[in-house]
CSV table of C-alpha atoms in Angstrom, one decimal:
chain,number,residue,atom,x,y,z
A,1,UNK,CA,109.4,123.7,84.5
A,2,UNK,CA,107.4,122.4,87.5
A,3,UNK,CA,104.2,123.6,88.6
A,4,UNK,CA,104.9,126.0,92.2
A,5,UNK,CA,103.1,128.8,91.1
A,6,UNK,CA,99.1,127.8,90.6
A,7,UNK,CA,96.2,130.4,89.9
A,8,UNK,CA,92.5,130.0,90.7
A,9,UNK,CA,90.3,132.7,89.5
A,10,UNK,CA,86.6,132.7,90.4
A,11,UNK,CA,83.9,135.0,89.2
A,12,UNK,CA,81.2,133.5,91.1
A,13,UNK,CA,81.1,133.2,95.0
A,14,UNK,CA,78.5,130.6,95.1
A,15,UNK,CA,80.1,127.8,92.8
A,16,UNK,CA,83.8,127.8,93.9
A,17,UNK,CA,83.3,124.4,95.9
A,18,UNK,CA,84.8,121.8,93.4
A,19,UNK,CA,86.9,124.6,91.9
A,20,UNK,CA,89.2,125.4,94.7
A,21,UNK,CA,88.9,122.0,96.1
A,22,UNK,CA,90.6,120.6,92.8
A,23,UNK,CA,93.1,123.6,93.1
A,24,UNK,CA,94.3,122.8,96.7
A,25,UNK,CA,94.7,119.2,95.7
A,26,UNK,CA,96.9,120.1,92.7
A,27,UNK,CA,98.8,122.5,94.8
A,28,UNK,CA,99.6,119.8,97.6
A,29,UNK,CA,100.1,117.0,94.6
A,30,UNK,CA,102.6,119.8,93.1
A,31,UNK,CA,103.9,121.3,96.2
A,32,UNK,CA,103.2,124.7,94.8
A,33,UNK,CA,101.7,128.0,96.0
A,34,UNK,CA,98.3,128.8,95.3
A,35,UNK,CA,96.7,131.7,94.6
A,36,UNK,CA,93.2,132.7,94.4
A,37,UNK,CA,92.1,136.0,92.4
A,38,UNK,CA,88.5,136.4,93.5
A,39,UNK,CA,86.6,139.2,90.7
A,40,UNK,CA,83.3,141.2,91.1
A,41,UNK,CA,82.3,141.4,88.0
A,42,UNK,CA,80.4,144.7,87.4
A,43,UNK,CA,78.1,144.0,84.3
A,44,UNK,CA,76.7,146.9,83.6
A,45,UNK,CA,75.9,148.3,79.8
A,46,UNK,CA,75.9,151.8,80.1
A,47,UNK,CA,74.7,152.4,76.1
A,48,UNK,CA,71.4,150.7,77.1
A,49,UNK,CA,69.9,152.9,79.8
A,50,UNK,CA,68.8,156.5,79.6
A,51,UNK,CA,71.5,159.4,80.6
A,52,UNK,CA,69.8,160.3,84.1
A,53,UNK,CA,70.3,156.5,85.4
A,54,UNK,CA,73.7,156.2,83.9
A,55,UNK,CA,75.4,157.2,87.0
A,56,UNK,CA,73.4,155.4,89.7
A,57,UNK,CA,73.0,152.1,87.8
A,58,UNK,CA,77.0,152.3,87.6
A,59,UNK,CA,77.2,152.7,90.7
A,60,UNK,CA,74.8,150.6,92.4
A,61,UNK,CA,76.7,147.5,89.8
A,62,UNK,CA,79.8,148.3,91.4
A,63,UNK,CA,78.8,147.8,94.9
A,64,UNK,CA,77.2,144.8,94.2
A,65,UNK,CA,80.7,143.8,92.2
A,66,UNK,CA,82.4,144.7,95.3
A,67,UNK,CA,80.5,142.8,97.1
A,68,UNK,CA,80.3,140.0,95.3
A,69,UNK,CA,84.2,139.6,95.8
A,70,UNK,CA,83.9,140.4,99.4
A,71,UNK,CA,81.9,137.3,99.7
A,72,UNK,CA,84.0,135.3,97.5
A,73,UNK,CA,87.0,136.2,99.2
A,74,UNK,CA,85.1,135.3,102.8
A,75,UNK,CA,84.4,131.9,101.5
A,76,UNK,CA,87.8,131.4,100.1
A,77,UNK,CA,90.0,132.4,103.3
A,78,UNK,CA,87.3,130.2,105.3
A,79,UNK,CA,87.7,127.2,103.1
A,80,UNK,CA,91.8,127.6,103.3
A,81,UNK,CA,92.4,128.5,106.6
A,82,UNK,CA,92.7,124.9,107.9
A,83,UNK,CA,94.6,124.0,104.7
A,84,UNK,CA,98.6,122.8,105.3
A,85,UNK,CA,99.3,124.5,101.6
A,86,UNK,CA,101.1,127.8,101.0
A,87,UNK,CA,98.1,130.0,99.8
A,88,UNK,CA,97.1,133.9,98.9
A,89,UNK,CA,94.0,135.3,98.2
A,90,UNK,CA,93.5,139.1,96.2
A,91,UNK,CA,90.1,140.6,95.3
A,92,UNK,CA,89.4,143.1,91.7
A,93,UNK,CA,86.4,144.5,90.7
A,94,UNK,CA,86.3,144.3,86.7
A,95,UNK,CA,83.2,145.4,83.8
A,96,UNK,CA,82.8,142.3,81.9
A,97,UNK,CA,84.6,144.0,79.2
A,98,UNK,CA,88.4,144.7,81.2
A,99,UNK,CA,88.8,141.3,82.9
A,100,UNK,CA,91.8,140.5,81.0
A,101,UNK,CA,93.2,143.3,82.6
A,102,UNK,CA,93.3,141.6,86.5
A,103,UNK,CA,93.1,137.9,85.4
A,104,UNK,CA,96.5,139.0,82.6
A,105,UNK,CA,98.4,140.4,85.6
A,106,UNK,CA,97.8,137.2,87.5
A,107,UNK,CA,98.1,134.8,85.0
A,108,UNK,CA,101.4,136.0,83.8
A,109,UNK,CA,103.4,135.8,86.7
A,110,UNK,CA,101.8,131.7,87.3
A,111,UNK,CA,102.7,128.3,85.7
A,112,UNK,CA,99.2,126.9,85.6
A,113,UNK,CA,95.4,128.5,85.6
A,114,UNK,CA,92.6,126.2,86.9
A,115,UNK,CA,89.7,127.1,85.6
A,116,UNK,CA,86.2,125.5,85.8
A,117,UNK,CA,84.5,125.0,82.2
A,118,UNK,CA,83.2,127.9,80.8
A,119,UNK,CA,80.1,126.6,78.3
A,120,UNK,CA,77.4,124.6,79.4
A,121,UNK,CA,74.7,125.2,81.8
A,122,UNK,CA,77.0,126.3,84.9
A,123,UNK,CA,79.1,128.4,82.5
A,124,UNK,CA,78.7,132.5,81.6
A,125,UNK,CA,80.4,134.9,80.0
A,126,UNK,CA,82.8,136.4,82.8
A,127,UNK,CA,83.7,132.7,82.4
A,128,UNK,CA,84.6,132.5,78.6
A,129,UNK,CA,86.2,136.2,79.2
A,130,UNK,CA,88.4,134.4,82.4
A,131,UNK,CA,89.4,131.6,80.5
A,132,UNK,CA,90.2,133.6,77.0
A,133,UNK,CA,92.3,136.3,78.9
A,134,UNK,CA,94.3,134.1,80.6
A,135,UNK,CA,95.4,132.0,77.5
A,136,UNK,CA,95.8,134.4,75.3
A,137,UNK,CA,96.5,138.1,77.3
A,138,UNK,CA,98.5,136.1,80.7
A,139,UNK,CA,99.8,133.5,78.1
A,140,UNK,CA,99.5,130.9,80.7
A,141,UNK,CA,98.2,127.4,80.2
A,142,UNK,CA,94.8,126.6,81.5
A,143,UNK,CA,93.4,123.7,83.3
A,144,UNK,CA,90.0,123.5,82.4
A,145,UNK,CA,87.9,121.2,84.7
A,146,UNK,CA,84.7,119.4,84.5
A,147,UNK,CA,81.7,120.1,85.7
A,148,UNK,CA,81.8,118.8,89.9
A,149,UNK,CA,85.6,117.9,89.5
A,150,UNK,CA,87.1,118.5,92.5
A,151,UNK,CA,90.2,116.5,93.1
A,152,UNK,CA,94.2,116.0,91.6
A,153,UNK,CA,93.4,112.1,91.0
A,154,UNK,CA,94.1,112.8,87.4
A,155,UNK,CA,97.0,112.8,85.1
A,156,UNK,CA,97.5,109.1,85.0
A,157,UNK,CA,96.2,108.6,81.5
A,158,UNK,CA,97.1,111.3,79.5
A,159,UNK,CA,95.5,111.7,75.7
A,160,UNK,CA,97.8,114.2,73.8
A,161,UNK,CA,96.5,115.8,70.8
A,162,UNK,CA,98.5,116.6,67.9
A,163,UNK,CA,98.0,118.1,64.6
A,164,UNK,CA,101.8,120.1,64.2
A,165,UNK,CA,100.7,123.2,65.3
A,166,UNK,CA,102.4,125.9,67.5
A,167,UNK,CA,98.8,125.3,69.7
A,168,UNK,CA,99.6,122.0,70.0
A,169,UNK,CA,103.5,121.9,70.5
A,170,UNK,CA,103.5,124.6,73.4
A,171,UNK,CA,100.7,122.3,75.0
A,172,UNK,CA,102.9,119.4,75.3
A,173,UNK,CA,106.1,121.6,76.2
A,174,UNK,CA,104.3,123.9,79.3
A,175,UNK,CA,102.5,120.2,80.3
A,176,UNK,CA,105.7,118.0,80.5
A,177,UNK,CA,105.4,117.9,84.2
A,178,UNK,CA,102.3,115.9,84.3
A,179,UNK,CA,103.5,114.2,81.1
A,180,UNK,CA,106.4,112.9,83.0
A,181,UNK,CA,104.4,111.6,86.0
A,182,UNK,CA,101.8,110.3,84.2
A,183,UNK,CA,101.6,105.9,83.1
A,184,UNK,CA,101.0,106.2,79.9
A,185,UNK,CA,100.7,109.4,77.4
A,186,UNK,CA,98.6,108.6,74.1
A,187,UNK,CA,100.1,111.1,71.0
A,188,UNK,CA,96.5,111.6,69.8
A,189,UNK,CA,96.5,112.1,65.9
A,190,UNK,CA,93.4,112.5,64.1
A,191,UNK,CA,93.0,112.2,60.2
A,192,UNK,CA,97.0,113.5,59.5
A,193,UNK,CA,97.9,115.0,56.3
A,194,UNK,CA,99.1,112.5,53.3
A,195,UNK,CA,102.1,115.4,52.1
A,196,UNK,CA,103.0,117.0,55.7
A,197,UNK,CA,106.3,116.7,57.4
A,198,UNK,CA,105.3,113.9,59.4
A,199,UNK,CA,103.9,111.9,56.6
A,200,UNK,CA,106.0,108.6,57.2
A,201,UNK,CA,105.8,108.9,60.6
A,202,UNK,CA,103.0,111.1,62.6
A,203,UNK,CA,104.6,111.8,65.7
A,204,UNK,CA,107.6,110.2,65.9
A,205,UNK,CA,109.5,113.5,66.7
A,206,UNK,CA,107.1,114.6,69.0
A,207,UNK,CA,107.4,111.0,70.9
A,208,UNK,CA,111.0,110.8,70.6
A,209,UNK,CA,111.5,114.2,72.1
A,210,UNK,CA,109.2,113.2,75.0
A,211,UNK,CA,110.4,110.2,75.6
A,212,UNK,CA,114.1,112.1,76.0
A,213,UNK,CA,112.3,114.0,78.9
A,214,UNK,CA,111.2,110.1,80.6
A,215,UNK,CA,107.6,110.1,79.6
A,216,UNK,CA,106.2,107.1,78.5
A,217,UNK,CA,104.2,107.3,75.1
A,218,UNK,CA,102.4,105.8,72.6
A,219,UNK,CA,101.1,106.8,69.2
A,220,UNK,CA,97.4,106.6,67.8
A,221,UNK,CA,96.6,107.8,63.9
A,222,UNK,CA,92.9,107.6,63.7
A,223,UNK,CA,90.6,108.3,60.8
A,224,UNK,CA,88.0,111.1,61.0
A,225,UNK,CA,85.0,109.0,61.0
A,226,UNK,CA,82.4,111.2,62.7
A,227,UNK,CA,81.6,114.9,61.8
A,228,UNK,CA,83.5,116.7,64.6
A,229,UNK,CA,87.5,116.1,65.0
A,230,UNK,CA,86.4,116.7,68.8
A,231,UNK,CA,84.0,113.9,68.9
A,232,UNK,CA,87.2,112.0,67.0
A,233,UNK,CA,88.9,112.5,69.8
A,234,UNK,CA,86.5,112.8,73.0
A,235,UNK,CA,85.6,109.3,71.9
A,236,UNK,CA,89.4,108.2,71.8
A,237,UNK,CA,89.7,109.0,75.1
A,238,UNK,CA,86.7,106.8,76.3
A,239,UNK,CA,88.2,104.4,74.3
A,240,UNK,CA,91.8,104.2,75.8
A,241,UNK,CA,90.1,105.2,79.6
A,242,UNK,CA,91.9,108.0,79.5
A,243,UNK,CA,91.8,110.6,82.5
A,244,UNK,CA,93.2,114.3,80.9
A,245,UNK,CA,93.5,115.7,77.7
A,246,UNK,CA,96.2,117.7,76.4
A,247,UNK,CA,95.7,119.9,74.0
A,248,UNK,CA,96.1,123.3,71.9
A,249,UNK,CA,93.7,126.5,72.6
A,250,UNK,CA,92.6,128.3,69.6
A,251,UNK,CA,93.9,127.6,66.3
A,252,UNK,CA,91.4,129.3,64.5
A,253,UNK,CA,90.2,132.7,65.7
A,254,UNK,CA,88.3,133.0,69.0
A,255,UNK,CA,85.4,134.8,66.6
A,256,UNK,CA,85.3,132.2,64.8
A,257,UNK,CA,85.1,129.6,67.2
A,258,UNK,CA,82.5,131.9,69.0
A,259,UNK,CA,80.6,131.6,65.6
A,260,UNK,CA,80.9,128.8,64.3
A,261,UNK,CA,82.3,126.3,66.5
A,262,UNK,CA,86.0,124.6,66.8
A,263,UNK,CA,87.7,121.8,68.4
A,264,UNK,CA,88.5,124.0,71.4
A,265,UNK,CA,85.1,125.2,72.0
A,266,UNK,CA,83.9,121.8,71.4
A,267,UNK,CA,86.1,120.2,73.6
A,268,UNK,CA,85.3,122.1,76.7
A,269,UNK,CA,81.8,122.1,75.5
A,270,UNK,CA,81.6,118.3,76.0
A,271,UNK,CA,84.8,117.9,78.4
A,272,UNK,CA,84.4,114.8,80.4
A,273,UNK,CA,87.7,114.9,81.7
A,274,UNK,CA,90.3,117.7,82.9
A,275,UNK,CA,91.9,119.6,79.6
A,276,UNK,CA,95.1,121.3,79.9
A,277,UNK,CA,95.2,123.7,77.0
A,278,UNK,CA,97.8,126.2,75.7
A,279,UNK,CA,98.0,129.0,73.1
């Protein structure tokens, strides 16, 4: 499967710059339609405001959603209109708790999100509720990009991680186009079990059924040697230069990654790099 169907979401009208610029240059790398799903997000908590101002908070926080994709979708036609891609743009107004419901719809129907990073001081919580509803109620895969990223230059370098899940399995099947165009693809292992399947040989299926596909790969087994598997393997990709990460989304709970932390959340926490995730 190639990627001619590519998503944008924004929640924000006043930090889509980098976004959609890295979204038009993937869509002209790709040769693929883009379209842009621009949300108001209407944030309003009903439970903590007195009956009388129920109604009138409510509504006053759904003109301002409205408005805030109005604006979003202004910006968005501007910034496209002189672009020689095939594009569409759609407006929603959402409460923060029934975004999955528009972003679902959208996502479903696409062969890639791209999404900016969610955690960190430019993130919020529409953001995390974008990203979550797309991966696990549109069952899409995301691209989650860097903080400033704003081009397609990547995909050269690839670090794939694997650790035998289905997370990580559907990450390198729904990726294989940029696995196949990319120089070199590093089958990231970290710290592999001594009585798994792939005991004599971590990743030797998963390269040999790549390499039937044309992609070029390579195999690293590296120790867990700092506290964090995602430090194990943001380092790796320092190490080896490399340009993306692929990876799976979620193999614990998204409660307890909210909680406690996980190799997900960590990731994108700390992402350096563009990382294409699945579920």
């Amino acid at each position: 499967m190639d990627f001619k169907s590519i998503l944008t979401i924004t929640t924000d009208p006043a930090g889509i710059g980098p976004q959609i610029d890295a979204a038009i240059a993937l869509a002209r790398r790709e040769d693929a339609h883009l379209d842009v799903l621009c949300i108001g997000v209407d944030v309003t908590q009903t439970g903590y405001y007195y009956a009388g101002a129920t109604a009138i908070l409510t509504q006053e926080a759904y003109n301002q959603a409205k408005d805030d994709a109005a604006q979003a979708e202004t910006a968005v036609r501007s910034r496209l209109a002189a672009e020689d891609i095939r594009w569409g743009v759609e407006t929603a107004v959402a409460q923060i708790g029934a975004l999955s419901g528009p972003v679902a719809m959208q996502a479903r129907f696409s062969d890639i999100v791209v999404l900016p990073k969610p955690y960190g001081p430019k993130g919020s919580q529409a953001a995390e509720a974008v990203l979550e509803a797309a991966l696990f109620e549109g069952r899409a895969p995301v691209l989650v990009l860097p903080d400033g990223y704003s081009d397609a230059g990547f995909g050269q370098r690839i670090a794939l991680a694997w650790n035998q899940s289905d997370e990580s399995l559907r990450a390198a099947r729904v990726s294989l186009p940029v696995l196949k165009a990319a120089t070199r693809v590093d089958i990231t292992i970290i710290d592999p079990p001594t009585h798994g399947p792939e005991r004599s040989d971590p990743g030797g299926m998963l390269s040999q059924l790549l390499v039937r596909h044309g992609v070029h790969t390579e195999v690293s087994v590296l120790a867990k040697t700092l506290p964090k598997t995602s430090e194990v393997l943001a380092r790796h990709v320092r190490d080896i230069n490399a340009d993306m990460v692929v990876m799976g989304a979620y193999g614990h709970s998204r409660f307890r990654e909210a909680i406690l932390g996980g190799t997900t959340r960590n990731m994108l926490e700390h992402a350096e790099v563009p990382v294409l995730m699945a579920h």
